[in-house]
mmCIF file of C-alpha atoms and ligand atoms in Angstrom:
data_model
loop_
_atom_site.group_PDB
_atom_site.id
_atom_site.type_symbol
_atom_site.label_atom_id
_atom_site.label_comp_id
_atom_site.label_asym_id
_atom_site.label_seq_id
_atom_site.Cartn_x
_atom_site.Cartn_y
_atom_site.Cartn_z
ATOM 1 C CA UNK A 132 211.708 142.474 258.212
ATOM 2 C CA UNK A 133 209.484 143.638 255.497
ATOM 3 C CA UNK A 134 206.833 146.042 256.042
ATOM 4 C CA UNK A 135 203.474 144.665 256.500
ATOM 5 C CA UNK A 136 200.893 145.391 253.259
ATOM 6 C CA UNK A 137 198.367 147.944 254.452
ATOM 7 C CA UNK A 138 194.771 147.636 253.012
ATOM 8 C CA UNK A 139 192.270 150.281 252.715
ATOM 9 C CA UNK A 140 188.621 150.127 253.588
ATOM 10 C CA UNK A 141 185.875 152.068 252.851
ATOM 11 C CA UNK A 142 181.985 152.286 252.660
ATOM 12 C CA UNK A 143 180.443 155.138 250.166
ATOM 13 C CA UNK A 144 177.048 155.368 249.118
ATOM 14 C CA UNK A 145 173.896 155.281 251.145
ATOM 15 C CA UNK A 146 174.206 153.160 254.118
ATOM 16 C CA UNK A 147 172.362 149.556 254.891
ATOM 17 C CA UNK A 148 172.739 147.059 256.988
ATOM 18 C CA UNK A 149 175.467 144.410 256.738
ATOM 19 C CA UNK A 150 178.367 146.718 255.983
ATOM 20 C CA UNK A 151 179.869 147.013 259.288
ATOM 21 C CA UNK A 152 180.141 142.583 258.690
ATOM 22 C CA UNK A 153 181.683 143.622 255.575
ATOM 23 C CA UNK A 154 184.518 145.490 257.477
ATOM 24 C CA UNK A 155 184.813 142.878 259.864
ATOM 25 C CA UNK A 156 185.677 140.265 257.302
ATOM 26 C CA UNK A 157 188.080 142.200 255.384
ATOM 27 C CA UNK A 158 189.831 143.065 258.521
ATOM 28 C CA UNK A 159 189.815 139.747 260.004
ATOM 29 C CA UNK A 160 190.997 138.091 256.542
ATOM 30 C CA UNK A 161 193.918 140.618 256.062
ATOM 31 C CA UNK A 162 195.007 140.444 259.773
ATOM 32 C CA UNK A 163 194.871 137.047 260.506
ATOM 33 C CA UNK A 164 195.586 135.042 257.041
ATOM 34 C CA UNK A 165 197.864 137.675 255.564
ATOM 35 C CA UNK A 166 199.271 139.692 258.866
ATOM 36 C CA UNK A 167 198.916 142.964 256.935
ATOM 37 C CA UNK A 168 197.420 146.443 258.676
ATOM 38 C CA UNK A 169 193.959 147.506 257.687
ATOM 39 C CA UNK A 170 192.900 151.324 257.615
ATOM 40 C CA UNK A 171 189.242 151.907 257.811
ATOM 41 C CA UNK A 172 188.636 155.284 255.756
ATOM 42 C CA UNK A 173 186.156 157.538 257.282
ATOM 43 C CA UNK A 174 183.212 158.793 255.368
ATOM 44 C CA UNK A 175 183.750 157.307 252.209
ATOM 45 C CA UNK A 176 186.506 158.982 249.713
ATOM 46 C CA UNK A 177 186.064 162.299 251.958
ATOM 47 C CA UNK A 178 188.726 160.560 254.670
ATOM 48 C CA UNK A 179 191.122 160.508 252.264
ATOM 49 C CA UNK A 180 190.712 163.481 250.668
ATOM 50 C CA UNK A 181 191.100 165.398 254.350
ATOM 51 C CA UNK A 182 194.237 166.586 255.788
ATOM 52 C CA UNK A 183 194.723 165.185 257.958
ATOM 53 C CA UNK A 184 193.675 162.142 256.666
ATOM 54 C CA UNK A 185 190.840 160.689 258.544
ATOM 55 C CA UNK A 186 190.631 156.795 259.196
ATOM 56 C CA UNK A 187 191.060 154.156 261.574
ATOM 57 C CA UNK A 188 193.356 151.640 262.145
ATOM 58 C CA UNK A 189 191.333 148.588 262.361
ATOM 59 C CA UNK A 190 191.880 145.162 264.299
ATOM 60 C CA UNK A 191 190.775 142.469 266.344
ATOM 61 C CA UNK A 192 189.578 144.455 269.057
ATOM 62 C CA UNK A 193 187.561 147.110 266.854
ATOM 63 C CA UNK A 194 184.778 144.063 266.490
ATOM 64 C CA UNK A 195 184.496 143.303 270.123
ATOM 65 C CA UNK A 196 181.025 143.782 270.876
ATOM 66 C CA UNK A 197 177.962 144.338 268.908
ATOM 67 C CA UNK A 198 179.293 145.755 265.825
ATOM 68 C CA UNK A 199 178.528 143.065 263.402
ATOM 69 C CA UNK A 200 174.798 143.080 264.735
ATOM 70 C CA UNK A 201 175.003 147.357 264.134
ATOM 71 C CA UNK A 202 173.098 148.348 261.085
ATOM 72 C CA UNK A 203 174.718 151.561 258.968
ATOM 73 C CA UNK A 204 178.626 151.614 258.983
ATOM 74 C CA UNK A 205 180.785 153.035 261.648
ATOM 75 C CA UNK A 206 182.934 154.466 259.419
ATOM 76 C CA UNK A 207 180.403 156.577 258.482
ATOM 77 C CA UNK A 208 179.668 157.163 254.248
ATOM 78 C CA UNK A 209 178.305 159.703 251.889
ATOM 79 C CA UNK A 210 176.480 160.033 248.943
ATOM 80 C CA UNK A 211 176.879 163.592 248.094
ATOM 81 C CA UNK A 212 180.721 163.729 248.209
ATOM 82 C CA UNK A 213 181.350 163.134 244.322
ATOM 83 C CA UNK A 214 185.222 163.955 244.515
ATOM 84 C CA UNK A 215 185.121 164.598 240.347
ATOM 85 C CA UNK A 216 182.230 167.308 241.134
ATOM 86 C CA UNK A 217 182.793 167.872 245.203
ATOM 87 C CA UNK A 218 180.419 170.429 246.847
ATOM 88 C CA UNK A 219 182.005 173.301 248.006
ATOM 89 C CA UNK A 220 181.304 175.631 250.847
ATOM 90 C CA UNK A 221 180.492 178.345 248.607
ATOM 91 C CA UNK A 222 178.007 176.356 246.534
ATOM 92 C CA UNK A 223 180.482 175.456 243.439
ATOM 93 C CA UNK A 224 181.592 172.327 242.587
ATOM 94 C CA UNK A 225 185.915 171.638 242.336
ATOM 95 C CA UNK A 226 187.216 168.654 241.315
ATOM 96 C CA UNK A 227 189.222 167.281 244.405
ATOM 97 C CA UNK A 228 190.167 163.853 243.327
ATOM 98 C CA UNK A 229 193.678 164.390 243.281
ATOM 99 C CA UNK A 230 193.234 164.971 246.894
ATOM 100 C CA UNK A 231 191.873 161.145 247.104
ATOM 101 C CA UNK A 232 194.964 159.686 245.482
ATOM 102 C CA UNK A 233 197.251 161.858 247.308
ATOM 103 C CA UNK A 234 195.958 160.658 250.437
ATOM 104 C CA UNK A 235 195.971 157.004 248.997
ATOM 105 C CA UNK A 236 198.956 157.172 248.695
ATOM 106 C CA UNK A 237 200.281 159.286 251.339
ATOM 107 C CA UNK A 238 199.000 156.304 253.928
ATOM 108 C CA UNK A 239 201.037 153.915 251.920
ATOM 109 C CA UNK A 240 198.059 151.942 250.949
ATOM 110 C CA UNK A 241 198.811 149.131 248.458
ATOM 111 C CA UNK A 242 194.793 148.378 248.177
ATOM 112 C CA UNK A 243 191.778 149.877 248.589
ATOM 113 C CA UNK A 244 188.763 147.809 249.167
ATOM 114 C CA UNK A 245 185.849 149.793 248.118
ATOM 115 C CA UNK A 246 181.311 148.459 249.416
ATOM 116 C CA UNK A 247 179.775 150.556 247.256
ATOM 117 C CA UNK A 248 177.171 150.529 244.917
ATOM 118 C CA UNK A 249 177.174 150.886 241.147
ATOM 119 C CA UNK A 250 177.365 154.747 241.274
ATOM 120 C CA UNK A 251 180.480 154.796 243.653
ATOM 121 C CA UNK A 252 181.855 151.894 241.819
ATOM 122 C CA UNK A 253 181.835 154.225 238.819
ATOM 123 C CA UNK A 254 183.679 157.279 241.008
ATOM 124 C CA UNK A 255 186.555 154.824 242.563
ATOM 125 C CA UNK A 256 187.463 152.990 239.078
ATOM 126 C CA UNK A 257 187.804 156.662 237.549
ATOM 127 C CA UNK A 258 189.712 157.582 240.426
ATOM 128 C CA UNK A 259 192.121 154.461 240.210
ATOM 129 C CA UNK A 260 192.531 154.622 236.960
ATOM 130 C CA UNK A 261 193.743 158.259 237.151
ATOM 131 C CA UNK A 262 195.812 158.217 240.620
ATOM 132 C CA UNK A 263 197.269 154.607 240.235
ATOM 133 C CA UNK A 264 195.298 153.145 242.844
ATOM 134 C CA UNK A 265 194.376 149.490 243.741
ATOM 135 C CA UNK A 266 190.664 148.514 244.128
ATOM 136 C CA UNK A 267 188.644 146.017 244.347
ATOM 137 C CA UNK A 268 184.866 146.849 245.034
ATOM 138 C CA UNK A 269 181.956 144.960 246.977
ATOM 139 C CA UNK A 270 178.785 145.794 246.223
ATOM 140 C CA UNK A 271 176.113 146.789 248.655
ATOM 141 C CA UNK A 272 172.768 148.829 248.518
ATOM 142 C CA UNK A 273 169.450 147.889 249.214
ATOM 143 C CA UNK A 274 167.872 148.282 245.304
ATOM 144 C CA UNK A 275 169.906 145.574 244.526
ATOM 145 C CA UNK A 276 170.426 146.707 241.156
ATOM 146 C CA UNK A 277 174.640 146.527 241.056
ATOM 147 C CA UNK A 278 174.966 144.152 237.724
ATOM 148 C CA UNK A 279 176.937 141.114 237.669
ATOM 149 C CA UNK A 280 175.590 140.018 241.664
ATOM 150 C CA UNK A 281 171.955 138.001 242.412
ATOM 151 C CA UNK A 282 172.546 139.848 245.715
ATOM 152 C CA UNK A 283 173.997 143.115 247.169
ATOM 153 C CA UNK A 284 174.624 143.632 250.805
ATOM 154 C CA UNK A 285 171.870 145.481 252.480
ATOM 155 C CA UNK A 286 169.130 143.904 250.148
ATOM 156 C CA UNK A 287 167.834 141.265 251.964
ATOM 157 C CA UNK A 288 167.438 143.333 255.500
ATOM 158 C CA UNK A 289 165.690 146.230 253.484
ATOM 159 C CA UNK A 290 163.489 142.945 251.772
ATOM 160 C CA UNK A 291 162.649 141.962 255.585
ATOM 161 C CA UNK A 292 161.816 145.332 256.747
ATOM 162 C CA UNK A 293 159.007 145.732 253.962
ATOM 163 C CA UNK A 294 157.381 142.691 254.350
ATOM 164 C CA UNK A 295 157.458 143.161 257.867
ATOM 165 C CA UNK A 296 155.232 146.895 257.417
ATOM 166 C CA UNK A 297 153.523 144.701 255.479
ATOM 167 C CA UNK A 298 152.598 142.551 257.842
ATOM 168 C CA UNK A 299 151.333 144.935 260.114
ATOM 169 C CA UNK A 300 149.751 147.104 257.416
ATOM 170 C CA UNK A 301 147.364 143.789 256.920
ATOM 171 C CA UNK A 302 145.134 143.451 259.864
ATOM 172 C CA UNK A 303 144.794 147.361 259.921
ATOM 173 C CA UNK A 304 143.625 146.808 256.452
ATOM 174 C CA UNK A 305 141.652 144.151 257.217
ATOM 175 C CA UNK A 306 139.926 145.944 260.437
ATOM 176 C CA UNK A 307 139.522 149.339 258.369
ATOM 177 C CA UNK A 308 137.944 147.733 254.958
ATOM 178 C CA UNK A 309 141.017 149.456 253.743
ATOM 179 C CA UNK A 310 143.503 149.881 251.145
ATOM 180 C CA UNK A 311 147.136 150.516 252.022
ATOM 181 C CA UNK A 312 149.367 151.388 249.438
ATOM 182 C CA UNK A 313 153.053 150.761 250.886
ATOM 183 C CA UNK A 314 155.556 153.111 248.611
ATOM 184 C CA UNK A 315 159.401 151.185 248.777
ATOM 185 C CA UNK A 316 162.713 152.787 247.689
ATOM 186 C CA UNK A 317 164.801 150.766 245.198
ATOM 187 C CA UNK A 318 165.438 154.187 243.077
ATOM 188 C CA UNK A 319 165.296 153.402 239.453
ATOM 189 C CA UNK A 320 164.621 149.622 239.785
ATOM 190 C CA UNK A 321 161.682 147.118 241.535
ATOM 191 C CA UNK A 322 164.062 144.319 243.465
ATOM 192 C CA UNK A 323 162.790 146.031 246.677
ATOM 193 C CA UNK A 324 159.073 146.590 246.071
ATOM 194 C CA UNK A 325 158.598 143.091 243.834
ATOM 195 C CA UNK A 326 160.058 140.622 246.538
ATOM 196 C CA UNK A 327 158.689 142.038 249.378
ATOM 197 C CA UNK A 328 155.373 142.483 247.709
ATOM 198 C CA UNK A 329 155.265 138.380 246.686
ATOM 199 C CA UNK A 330 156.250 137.471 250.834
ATOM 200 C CA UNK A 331 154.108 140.119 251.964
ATOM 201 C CA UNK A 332 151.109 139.317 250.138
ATOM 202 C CA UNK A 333 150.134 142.103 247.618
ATOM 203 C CA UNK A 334 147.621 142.082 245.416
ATOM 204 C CA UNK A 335 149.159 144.965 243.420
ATOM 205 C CA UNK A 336 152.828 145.139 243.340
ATOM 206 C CA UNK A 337 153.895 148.013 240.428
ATOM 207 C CA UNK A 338 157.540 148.385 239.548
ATOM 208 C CA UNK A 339 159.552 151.088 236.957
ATOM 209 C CA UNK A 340 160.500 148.197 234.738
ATOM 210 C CA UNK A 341 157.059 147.385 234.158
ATOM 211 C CA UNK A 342 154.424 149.944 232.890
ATOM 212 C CA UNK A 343 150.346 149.565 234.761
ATOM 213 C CA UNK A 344 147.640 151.902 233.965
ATOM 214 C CA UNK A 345 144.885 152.686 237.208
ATOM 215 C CA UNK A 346 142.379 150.529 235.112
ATOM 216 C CA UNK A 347 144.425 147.444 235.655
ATOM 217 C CA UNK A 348 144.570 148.394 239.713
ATOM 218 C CA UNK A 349 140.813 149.211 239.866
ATOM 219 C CA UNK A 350 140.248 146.092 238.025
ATOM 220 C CA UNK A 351 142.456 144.100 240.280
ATOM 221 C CA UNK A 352 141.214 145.446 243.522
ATOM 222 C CA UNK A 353 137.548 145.046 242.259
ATOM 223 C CA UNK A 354 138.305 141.356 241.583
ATOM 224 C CA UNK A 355 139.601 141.080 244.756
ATOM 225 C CA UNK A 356 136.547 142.498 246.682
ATOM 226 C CA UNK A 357 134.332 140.151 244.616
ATOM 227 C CA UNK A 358 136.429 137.203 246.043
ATOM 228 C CA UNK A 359 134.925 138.334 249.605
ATOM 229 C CA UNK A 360 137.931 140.105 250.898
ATOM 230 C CA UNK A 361 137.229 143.768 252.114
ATOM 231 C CA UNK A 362 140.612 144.848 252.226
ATOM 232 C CA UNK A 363 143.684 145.145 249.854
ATOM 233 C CA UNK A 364 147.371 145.958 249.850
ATOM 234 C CA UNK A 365 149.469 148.117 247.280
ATOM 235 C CA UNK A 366 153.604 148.153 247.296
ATOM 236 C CA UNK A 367 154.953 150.484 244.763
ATOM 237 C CA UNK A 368 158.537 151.781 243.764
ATOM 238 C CA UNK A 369 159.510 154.954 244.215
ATOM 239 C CA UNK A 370 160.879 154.834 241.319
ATOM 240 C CA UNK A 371 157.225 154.392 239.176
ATOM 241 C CA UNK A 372 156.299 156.674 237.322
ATOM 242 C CA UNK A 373 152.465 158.507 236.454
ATOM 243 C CA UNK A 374 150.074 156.834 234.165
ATOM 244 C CA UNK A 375 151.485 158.986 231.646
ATOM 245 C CA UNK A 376 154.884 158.728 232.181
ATOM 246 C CA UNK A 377 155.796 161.414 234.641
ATOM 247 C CA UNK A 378 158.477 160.631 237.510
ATOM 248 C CA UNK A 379 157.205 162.285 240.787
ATOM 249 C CA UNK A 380 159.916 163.500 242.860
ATOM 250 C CA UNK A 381 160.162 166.035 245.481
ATOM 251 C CA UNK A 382 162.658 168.655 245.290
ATOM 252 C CA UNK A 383 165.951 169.082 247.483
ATOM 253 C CA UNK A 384 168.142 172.204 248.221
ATOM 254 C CA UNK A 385 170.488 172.812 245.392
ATOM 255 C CA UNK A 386 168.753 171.932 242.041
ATOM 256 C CA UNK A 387 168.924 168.179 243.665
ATOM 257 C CA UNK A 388 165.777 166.041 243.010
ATOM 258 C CA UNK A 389 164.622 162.337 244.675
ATOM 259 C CA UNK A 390 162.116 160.184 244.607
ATOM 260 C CA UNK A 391 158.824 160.096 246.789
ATOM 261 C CA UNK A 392 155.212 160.590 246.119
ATOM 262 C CA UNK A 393 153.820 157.764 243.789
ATOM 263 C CA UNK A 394 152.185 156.803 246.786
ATOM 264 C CA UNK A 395 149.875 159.935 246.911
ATOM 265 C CA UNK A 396 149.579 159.836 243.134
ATOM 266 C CA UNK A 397 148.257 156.840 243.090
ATOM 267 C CA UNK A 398 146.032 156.954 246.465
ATOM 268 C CA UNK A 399 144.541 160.034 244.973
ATOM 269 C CA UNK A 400 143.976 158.672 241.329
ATOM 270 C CA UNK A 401 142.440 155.600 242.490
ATOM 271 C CA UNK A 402 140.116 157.032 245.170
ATOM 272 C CA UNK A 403 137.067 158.085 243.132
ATOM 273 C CA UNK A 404 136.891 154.612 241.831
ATOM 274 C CA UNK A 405 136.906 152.589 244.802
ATOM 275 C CA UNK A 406 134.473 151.639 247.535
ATOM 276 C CA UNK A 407 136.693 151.545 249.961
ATOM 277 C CA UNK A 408 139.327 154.030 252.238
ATOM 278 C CA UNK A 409 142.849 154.183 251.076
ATOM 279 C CA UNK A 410 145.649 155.262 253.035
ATOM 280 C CA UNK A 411 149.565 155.493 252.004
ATOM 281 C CA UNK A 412 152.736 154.891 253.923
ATOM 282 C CA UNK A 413 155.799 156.104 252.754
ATOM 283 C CA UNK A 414 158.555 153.651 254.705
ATOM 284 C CA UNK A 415 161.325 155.849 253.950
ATOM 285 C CA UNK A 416 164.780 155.512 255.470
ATOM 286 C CA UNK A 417 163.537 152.635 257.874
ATOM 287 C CA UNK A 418 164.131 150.784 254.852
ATOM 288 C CA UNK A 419 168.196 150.906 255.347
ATOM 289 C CA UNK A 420 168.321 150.529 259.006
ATOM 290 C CA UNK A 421 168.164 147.970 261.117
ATOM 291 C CA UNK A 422 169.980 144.549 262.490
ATOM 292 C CA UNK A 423 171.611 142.620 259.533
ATOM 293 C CA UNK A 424 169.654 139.620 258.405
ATOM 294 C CA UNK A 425 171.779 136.086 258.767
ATOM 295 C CA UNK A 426 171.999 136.470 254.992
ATOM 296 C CA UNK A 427 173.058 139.848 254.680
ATOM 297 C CA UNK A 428 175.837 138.932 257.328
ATOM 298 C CA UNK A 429 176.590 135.608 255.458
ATOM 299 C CA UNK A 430 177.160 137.361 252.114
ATOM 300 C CA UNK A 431 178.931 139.885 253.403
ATOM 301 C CA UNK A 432 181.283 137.925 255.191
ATOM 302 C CA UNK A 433 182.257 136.092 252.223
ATOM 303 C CA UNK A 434 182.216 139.089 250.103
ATOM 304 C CA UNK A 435 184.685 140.799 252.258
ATOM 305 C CA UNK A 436 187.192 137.707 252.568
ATOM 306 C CA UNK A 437 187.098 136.988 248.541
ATOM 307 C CA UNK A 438 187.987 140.601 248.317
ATOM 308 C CA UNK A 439 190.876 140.373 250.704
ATOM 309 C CA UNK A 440 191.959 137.117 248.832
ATOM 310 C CA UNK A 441 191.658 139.154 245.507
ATOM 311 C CA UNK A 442 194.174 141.635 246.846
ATOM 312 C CA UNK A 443 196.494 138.694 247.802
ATOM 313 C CA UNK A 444 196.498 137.549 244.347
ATOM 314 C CA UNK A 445 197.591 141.064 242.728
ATOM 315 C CA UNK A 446 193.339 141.163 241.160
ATOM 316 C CA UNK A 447 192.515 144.474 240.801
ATOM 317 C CA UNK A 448 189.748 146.733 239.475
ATOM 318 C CA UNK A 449 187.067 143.716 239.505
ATOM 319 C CA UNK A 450 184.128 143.546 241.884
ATOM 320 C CA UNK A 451 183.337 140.585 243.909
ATOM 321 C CA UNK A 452 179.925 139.185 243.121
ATOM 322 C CA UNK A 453 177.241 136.255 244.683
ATOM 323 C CA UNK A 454 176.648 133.808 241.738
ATOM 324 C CA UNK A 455 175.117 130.195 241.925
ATOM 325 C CA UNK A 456 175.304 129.920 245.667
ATOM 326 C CA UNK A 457 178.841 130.910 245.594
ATOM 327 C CA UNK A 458 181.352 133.811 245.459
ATOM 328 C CA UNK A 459 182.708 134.836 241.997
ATOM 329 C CA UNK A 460 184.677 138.121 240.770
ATOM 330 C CA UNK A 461 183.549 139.976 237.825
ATOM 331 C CA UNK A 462 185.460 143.030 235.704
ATOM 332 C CA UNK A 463 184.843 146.630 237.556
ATOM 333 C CA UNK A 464 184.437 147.865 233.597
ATOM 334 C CA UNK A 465 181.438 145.597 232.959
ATOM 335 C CA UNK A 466 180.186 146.664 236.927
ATOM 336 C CA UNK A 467 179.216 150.216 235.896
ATOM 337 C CA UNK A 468 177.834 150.536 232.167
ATOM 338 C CA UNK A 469 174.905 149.851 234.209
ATOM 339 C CA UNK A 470 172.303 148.533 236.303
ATOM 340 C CA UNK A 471 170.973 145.380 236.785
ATOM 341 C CA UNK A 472 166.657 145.701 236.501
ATOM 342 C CA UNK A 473 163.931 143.477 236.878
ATOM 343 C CA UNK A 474 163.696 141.025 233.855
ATOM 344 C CA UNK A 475 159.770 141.430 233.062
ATOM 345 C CA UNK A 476 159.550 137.937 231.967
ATOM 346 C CA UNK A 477 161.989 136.632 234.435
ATOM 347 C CA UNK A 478 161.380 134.144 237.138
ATOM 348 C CA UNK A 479 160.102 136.682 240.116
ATOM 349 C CA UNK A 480 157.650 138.737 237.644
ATOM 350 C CA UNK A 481 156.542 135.458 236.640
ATOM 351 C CA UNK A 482 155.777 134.217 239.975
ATOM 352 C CA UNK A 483 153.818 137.322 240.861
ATOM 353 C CA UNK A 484 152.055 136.767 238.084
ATOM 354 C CA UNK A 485 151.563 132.682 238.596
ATOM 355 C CA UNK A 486 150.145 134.204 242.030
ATOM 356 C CA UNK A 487 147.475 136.829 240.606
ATOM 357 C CA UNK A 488 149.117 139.750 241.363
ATOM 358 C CA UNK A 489 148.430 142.454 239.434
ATOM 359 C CA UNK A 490 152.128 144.142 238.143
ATOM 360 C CA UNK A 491 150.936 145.862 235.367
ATOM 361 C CA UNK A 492 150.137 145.145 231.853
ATOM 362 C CA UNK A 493 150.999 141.934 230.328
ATOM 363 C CA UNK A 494 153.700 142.257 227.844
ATOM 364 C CA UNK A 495 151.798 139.302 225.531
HETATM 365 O O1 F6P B 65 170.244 153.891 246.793
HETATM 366 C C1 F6P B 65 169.716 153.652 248.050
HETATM 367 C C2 F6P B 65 168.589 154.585 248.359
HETATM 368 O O2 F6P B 65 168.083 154.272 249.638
HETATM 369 C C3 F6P B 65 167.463 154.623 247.324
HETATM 370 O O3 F6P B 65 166.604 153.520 247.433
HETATM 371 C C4 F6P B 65 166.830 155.954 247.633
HETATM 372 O O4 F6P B 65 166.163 156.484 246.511
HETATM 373 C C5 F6P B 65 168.012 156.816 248.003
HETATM 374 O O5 F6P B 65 169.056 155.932 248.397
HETATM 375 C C6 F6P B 65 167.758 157.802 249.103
HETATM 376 O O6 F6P B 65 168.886 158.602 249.255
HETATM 377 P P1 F6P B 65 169.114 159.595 250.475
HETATM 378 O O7 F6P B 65 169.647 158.771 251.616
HETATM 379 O O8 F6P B 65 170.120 160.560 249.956
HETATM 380 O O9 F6P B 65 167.794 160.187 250.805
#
């Protein structure tokens, strides 16, 4: 009898909900419709690249229970474990990728099925294309900003869990006279902070892709008292920068730098001007938790199966992608020369906009 095709899986990045669905339906695609063995790699790339190797063999039995309602992935993931650039104990970097191939190949994989997002997409096509490996990638991360897909895994749990602060930050607002200024993550992009500001009703919502100054927000606000309400709600990106142009970051060990702080920035900048309190809450890593939304598990589901079906049909290096209500697959090349932003005239600015939010200058 020939020997059963065995298909890597893996989750690298930071974590979000709807990957562990993800896993599921790759495993539950490949066992049952193509009787082949499914490895789930632990940690992202760092399973393969440790002797021995560390994964799972996955199966029917590994989703009994609540796994598909588990947020994070229970393979675990990093997003510090660049194999190209790998952090040694000693504080150097070493290129260990031929460790990753090795170990691709030592477990007789003849596929690896990569949920990443675009930066990990970028590491695993570099490391197929050097160690003769098979991928296919699925994206996932709560910025939403992998190109090519109108959703990511992870996106629309993280979109929930905003407007949900949001709509408790309201009648604390509202009882306070207040100002809250809710600061999202989304990195370099606004997905995050621009859809949950439109359902959670923001009067300011101020993204990277789209420059403000504090007159606009004092003028906004202002307009907004004058209306008769007392109280007012701010999301911003993390990824926003000063009125001058500065990102504001805080520092990490080991020259590393992130996000985190336009919040204060702007609560202190505005709070000469205004009439009322401000306060700032910084939601942080509660933003990638949590139970999968139907549509996260939805997407993912069919993510994971098209990507199984991919491998079935010899497809390799492409990305599977959500397109016009439907599945498509889309070139790994064209994946990661880079990331997909906020169109400033596009149909979501322009519905902030239709609603009166203020999100910074008008481009005409
Ligand atoms: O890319 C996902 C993301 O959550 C960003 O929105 C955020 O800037 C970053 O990861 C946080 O990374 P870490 O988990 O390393 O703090």
């Amino acid at each position: 009898m020939a020997k059963a095709k065995r298909l890597g899986v893996l989750t690298s990045g930071g974590d979000c909900a709807g990957l562990n669905a993800v896993i599921r339906a790759v495993t539950f695609r490949a066992t049952r419709t193509y009787k082949w063995e499914v490895f789930g790699i632990r940690d992202g790339t760092q399973g393969l690249m440790s002797r021995p190797l560390d994964y799972l063999k996955l199966g029917h039995n590994t989703f009994i229970g609540d796994v598909l309602r588990a947020g994070g992935t229970f393979l675990g993931t990093t997003n510090k474990g660049n194999p190209f650039a790998y952090p040694m104990p000693d504080g150097t970097l070493k290129d260990r990728s031929g460790d990753v191939s090795d170990g691709y190949h030592e477990l007789g994989l003849s596929a690896l099925i990569v949920i990443g997002g675009d930066g990990s997409m970028r590491i695993v096509r570099r490391l197929a294309q050097q160690g003769d490996m098979k991928i296919v990638g699925v994206p996932k991360t709560i910025d939403n900003d992998v190109r090519y897909t109108e959703y990511a895994v992870g996106f629309t749990t993280a979109v929930n869990t905003c407007v949900d602060a949001m709509d408790r930050l309201a009648p604390t607002a509202a009882s306070h006279h207040r100002i809250m200024i809710l600061e999202t993550m989304g990195r370099d992009t606004g997905h995050l902070a621009l859809n949950s500001g439109i359902a959670g009703g923001a009067d300011v919502i101020l993204i990277p892709e789209i420059p403000y100054t504090l007159a606009g927000i004092v003028a906004k606000i202002r307009s907004v008292q004058e209306e008769g309400r007392n109280h007012a709600l701010i999301v911003v990106a993390e990824g926003c920068r000063t009125e001058k142009g500065e990102a504001v970051t805080v520092a990490q060990g080991g020259g590393e730098v992130r996000y985190g702080g336009i919040g204060q920035y702007l609560s202190a900048s505005l709070a000469s001007q205004m009439n009322s309190e401000i306060r700032v809450t910084v939601l942080g890593h509660v933003q990638r938790g949590g139970i999968p939304s139907a549509r996260d598990r939805v997407i993912a589901s069919a993510f994971g199966v098209h990507a199984v079906d991919l491998v079935a049909q010899g497809k390799f290096d492409r990305m599977v992608a959500w397109h016009d209500r439907g599945v498509i697959d889309v070139p790994l090349a064209s994946v990661v020369e880079g990331s997909r932003v906020i169109d400033p005239m596009g149909a979501i600015a322009q519905t902030a906009r239709g609603l009166g939010i203020y999100i910074g200058d008008d481009p005409h």
